[in-house]
């Protein structure tokens, strides 16, 4: 064979061999990529937190039950029809007069009086109230009245003309309206005097003490 031709064949074979080698390497890398498992995407989720406890949830309970207390009349209390209410002899004091209001049991049974009578100035037996009712003073206890016996409550009447005229409003009164303790019924006791038609913190025209023996 011609030496030149053989040299040309050798020169051509060398690139072909190199190309074959590169193609083989490329096939191996591609195969490796296809055969390799795809990366696994992992998502981590936190489990919901569970609170463990033996105590039940706290619950506030509101009681809407309404309790009504009614006070029945004391069956042992003296009724107005069992009493004769009068004014005893008055006595003077500094700037005031003490008036004993006397409760006499005219009934046929023993009855009781407990606490303060209600007392106010009025314009007449069926007239209107004048000024403020009597304020309470002192403390007492239950009084038992046998038939024919009596108990007394002291009423202090202030000389209202000693009050400033523009704070009192001095006016004539015919007497006292008196309610026995724990009674809705009243009696009129004649006692003409002067009272305050106005009311105020500085005006204290009448004061009453509890019933006592």
Tab-separated table of C-alpha atoms in Angstrom:
chain	number	residue	atom	x	y	z
A	1	UNK	CA	0.000	0.000	0.000
A	2	UNK	CA	1.084	3.500	-0.650
A	3	UNK	CA	2.714	4.929	2.425
A	4	UNK	CA	1.006	8.269	1.924
A	5	UNK	CA	-2.377	6.667	1.747
A	6	UNK	CA	-1.786	4.752	4.921
A	7	UNK	CA	-0.806	7.962	6.692
A	8	UNK	CA	-4.027	9.629	5.580
A	9	UNK	CA	-6.122	6.693	6.842
A	10	UNK	CA	-4.379	6.898	10.204
A	11	UNK	CA	-4.997	10.583	10.462
A	12	UNK	CA	-8.722	10.059	9.735
A	13	UNK	CA	-9.090	7.174	12.180
A	14	UNK	CA	-7.759	9.131	15.131
A	15	UNK	CA	-10.565	11.736	15.220
A	16	UNK	CA	-13.173	9.029	14.737
A	17	UNK	CA	-11.856	7.117	17.690
A	18	UNK	CA	-11.848	10.230	19.845
A	19	UNK	CA	-15.433	10.990	18.770
A	20	UNK	CA	-16.537	7.489	19.641
A	21	UNK	CA	-14.901	7.798	23.016
A	22	UNK	CA	-16.669	11.079	23.723
A	23	UNK	CA	-19.986	9.648	22.602
A	24	UNK	CA	-19.552	6.720	24.973
A	25	UNK	CA	-18.823	8.993	27.868
A	26	UNK	CA	-21.816	11.135	27.057
A	27	UNK	CA	-24.066	8.096	26.986
A	28	UNK	CA	-22.858	6.983	30.420
A	29	UNK	CA	-23.492	10.446	32.001
A	30	UNK	CA	-26.940	10.652	30.466
A	31	UNK	CA	-27.825	7.199	31.656
A	32	UNK	CA	-26.646	7.993	35.118
A	33	UNK	CA	-28.833	11.077	35.224
A	34	UNK	CA	-31.897	9.141	34.026
A	35	UNK	CA	-31.353	6.232	36.419
A	36	UNK	CA	-30.703	8.386	39.497
A	37	UNK	CA	-33.787	8.744	41.708
A	38	UNK	CA	-35.334	12.207	41.735
A	39	UNK	CA	-34.764	14.167	44.939
A	40	UNK	CA	-37.604	13.648	47.396
A	41	UNK	CA	-39.266	16.852	48.565
A	42	UNK	CA	-39.987	16.529	52.272
A	43	UNK	CA	-42.512	18.782	54.015
A	44	UNK	CA	-42.522	18.772	57.778
A	45	UNK	CA	-45.878	19.718	59.366
A	46	UNK	CA	-46.216	20.329	63.043
A	47	UNK	CA	-48.963	18.301	64.605
A	48	UNK	CA	-51.591	20.409	66.349
A	49	UNK	CA	-50.783	20.909	69.991
A	50	UNK	CA	-53.196	19.053	72.229
A	51	UNK	CA	-53.646	20.413	75.751
A	52	UNK	CA	-54.123	17.635	78.198
A	53	UNK	CA	-55.841	18.296	81.484
A	54	UNK	CA	-58.445	16.830	83.752
A	55	UNK	CA	-60.106	20.109	84.740
A	56	UNK	CA	-63.189	21.142	82.801
A	57	UNK	CA	-63.299	24.648	81.332
A	58	UNK	CA	-64.211	27.249	83.891
A	59	UNK	CA	-67.826	28.330	83.559
A	60	UNK	CA	-69.405	31.254	85.361
A	61	UNK	CA	-72.973	30.601	86.401
A	62	UNK	CA	-75.302	33.484	87.119
A	63	UNK	CA	-78.359	32.778	89.178
A	64	UNK	CA	-81.201	34.886	87.879
A	65	UNK	CA	-83.664	33.545	90.421
A	66	UNK	CA	-85.377	36.447	92.097
A	67	UNK	CA	-86.150	36.051	95.756
A	68	UNK	CA	-89.035	38.095	96.995
A	69	UNK	CA	-89.452	38.613	100.689
A	70	UNK	CA	-92.780	39.819	101.888
A	71	UNK	CA	-93.333	41.051	105.392
A	72	UNK	CA	-96.685	40.006	106.774
A	73	UNK	CA	-98.265	42.104	109.498
A	74	UNK	CA	-97.330	40.941	112.966
A	75	UNK	CA	-100.485	39.257	114.313
A	76	UNK	CA	-99.397	40.198	117.839
A	77	UNK	CA	-98.966	43.878	116.968
A	78	UNK	CA	-101.447	46.415	118.320
A	79	UNK	CA	-103.940	47.517	115.693
A	80	UNK	CA	-105.099	51.120	115.570
A	81	UNK	CA	-108.567	50.015	116.717
A	82	UNK	CA	-107.085	48.541	119.913
A	83	UNK	CA	-105.291	51.735	120.906
A	84	UNK	CA	-106.248	55.037	122.403
A	85	UNK	CA	-103.564	57.550	121.348
A	86	UNK	CA	-103.290	60.782	123.328
A	87	UNK	CA	-100.849	63.554	124.172
A	88	UNK	CA	-99.483	63.601	127.696
A	89	UNK	CA	-98.350	66.655	129.603
A	90	UNK	CA	-95.670	68.556	127.722
A	91	UNK	CA	-92.446	69.838	129.274
A	92	UNK	CA	-90.159	72.617	128.066
A	93	UNK	CA	-86.500	72.306	127.156
A	94	UNK	CA	-83.953	74.686	125.667
A	95	UNK	CA	-85.520	75.847	122.407
A	96	UNK	CA	-87.926	72.895	122.231
A	97	UNK	CA	-90.866	71.110	123.881
A	98	UNK	CA	-91.172	67.396	124.738
A	99	UNK	CA	-94.552	65.884	123.931
A	100	UNK	CA	-95.337	62.395	125.306
A	101	UNK	CA	-97.458	60.427	122.819
A	102	UNK	CA	-99.276	57.803	124.918
A	103	UNK	CA	-100.563	54.500	123.473
A	104	UNK	CA	-103.124	52.754	125.710
A	105	UNK	CA	-104.356	49.244	124.943
A	106	UNK	CA	-108.148	49.406	124.950
A	107	UNK	CA	-108.586	45.972	123.385
A	108	UNK	CA	-109.306	42.630	124.991
A	109	UNK	CA	-105.943	40.985	124.308
A	110	UNK	CA	-102.267	41.579	124.955
A	111	UNK	CA	-100.583	43.163	121.929
A	112	UNK	CA	-97.149	44.562	121.129
A	113	UNK	CA	-95.566	47.805	119.925
A	114	UNK	CA	-92.090	47.689	118.440
A	115	UNK	CA	-90.006	50.669	117.373
A	116	UNK	CA	-90.834	54.198	116.313
A	117	UNK	CA	-94.202	55.767	115.596
A	118	UNK	CA	-94.531	58.006	112.568
A	119	UNK	CA	-95.129	61.655	113.494
A	120	UNK	CA	-95.603	64.779	111.372
A	121	UNK	CA	-97.188	68.230	111.535
A	122	UNK	CA	-100.455	68.656	109.627
A	123	UNK	CA	-102.812	71.507	108.813
A	124	UNK	CA	-105.816	69.661	110.251
A	125	UNK	CA	-107.435	66.295	110.928
A	126	UNK	CA	-107.758	65.679	107.196
A	127	UNK	CA	-105.176	68.270	106.219
A	128	UNK	CA	-101.823	68.059	104.455
A	129	UNK	CA	-98.423	67.460	105.990
A	130	UNK	CA	-96.336	70.491	106.889
A	131	UNK	CA	-92.577	70.273	106.381
A	132	UNK	CA	-90.537	67.185	107.149
A	133	UNK	CA	-91.764	64.289	109.278
A	134	UNK	CA	-90.073	63.561	112.599
A	135	UNK	CA	-86.575	62.171	112.537
A	136	UNK	CA	-85.746	59.148	114.706
A	137	UNK	CA	-83.594	59.275	117.807
A	138	UNK	CA	-82.373	56.433	120.057
A	139	UNK	CA	-83.182	52.728	120.057
A	140	UNK	CA	-85.733	50.579	121.832
A	141	UNK	CA	-87.127	47.089	122.212
A	142	UNK	CA	-90.428	45.284	121.851
A	143	UNK	CA	-93.101	46.471	124.283
A	144	UNK	CA	-95.896	44.143	125.341
A	145	UNK	CA	-99.172	45.840	126.304
A	146	UNK	CA	-101.738	43.993	128.365
A	147	UNK	CA	-105.322	45.294	128.162
A	148	UNK	CA	-105.509	48.656	129.971
A	149	UNK	CA	-101.722	49.244	130.019
A	150	UNK	CA	-99.906	52.036	128.195
A	151	UNK	CA	-96.563	52.867	126.572
A	152	UNK	CA	-95.112	56.247	125.603
A	153	UNK	CA	-93.019	57.747	122.814
A	154	UNK	CA	-91.417	61.136	123.408
A	155	UNK	CA	-91.666	63.679	120.575
A	156	UNK	CA	-89.387	66.712	120.710
A	157	UNK	CA	-90.821	69.768	118.934
A	158	UNK	CA	-88.297	72.487	118.135
A	159	UNK	CA	-89.197	76.173	118.341
A	160	UNK	CA	-89.056	76.734	114.580
A	161	UNK	CA	-88.992	80.520	114.943
A	162	UNK	CA	-85.347	80.129	115.931
A	163	UNK	CA	-84.531	79.022	112.357
A	164	UNK	CA	-83.726	81.612	109.665
A	165	UNK	CA	-87.022	82.689	108.142
A	166	UNK	CA	-85.798	82.143	104.566
A	167	UNK	CA	-84.844	78.523	105.385
A	168	UNK	CA	-87.904	77.595	107.456
A	169	UNK	CA	-90.962	79.335	106.102
A	170	UNK	CA	-92.795	79.516	109.431
A	171	UNK	CA	-96.446	78.511	109.151
A	172	UNK	CA	-99.326	77.577	111.454
A	173	UNK	CA	-100.096	73.905	112.079
A	174	UNK	CA	-103.157	72.346	113.726
A	175	UNK	CA	-101.503	69.354	115.322
A	176	UNK	CA	-99.793	66.002	114.808
A	177	UNK	CA	-100.556	63.002	112.636
A	178	UNK	CA	-99.382	59.882	114.487
A	179	UNK	CA	-98.927	56.377	113.103
A	180	UNK	CA	-98.393	53.622	115.698
A	181	UNK	CA	-95.259	51.542	115.010
A	182	UNK	CA	-95.604	49.329	111.931
A	183	UNK	CA	-99.060	50.701	111.115
A	184	UNK	CA	-100.484	52.316	107.985
A	185	UNK	CA	-103.365	53.823	109.967
A	186	UNK	CA	-103.047	57.099	111.816
A	187	UNK	CA	-104.757	59.379	114.313
A	188	UNK	CA	-104.829	63.168	114.565
A	189	UNK	CA	-103.772	64.814	117.811
A	190	UNK	CA	-104.660	68.487	118.139
A	191	UNK	CA	-101.659	70.643	119.022
A	192	UNK	CA	-101.774	74.145	117.526
A	193	UNK	CA	-98.261	75.528	117.049
A	194	UNK	CA	-95.823	76.723	114.412
A	195	UNK	CA	-93.953	74.538	111.920
A	196	UNK	CA	-91.532	74.919	109.010
A	197	UNK	CA	-93.136	74.647	105.595
A	198	UNK	CA	-89.662	74.249	104.060
A	199	UNK	CA	-87.278	71.324	104.432
A	200	UNK	CA	-83.516	71.185	104.486
A	201	UNK	CA	-80.492	69.660	106.149
A	202	UNK	CA	-80.484	72.361	108.814
A	203	UNK	CA	-84.186	72.057	109.641
A	204	UNK	CA	-85.131	69.483	112.280
A	205	UNK	CA	-88.517	70.515	113.588
A	206	UNK	CA	-89.588	67.133	115.075
A	207	UNK	CA	-87.719	64.205	116.610
A	208	UNK	CA	-89.326	60.990	117.861
A	209	UNK	CA	-88.049	58.301	120.245
A	210	UNK	CA	-89.117	54.611	120.203
A	211	UNK	CA	-92.072	53.417	122.239
A	212	UNK	CA	-91.137	52.477	125.814
A	213	UNK	CA	-92.858	51.652	129.098
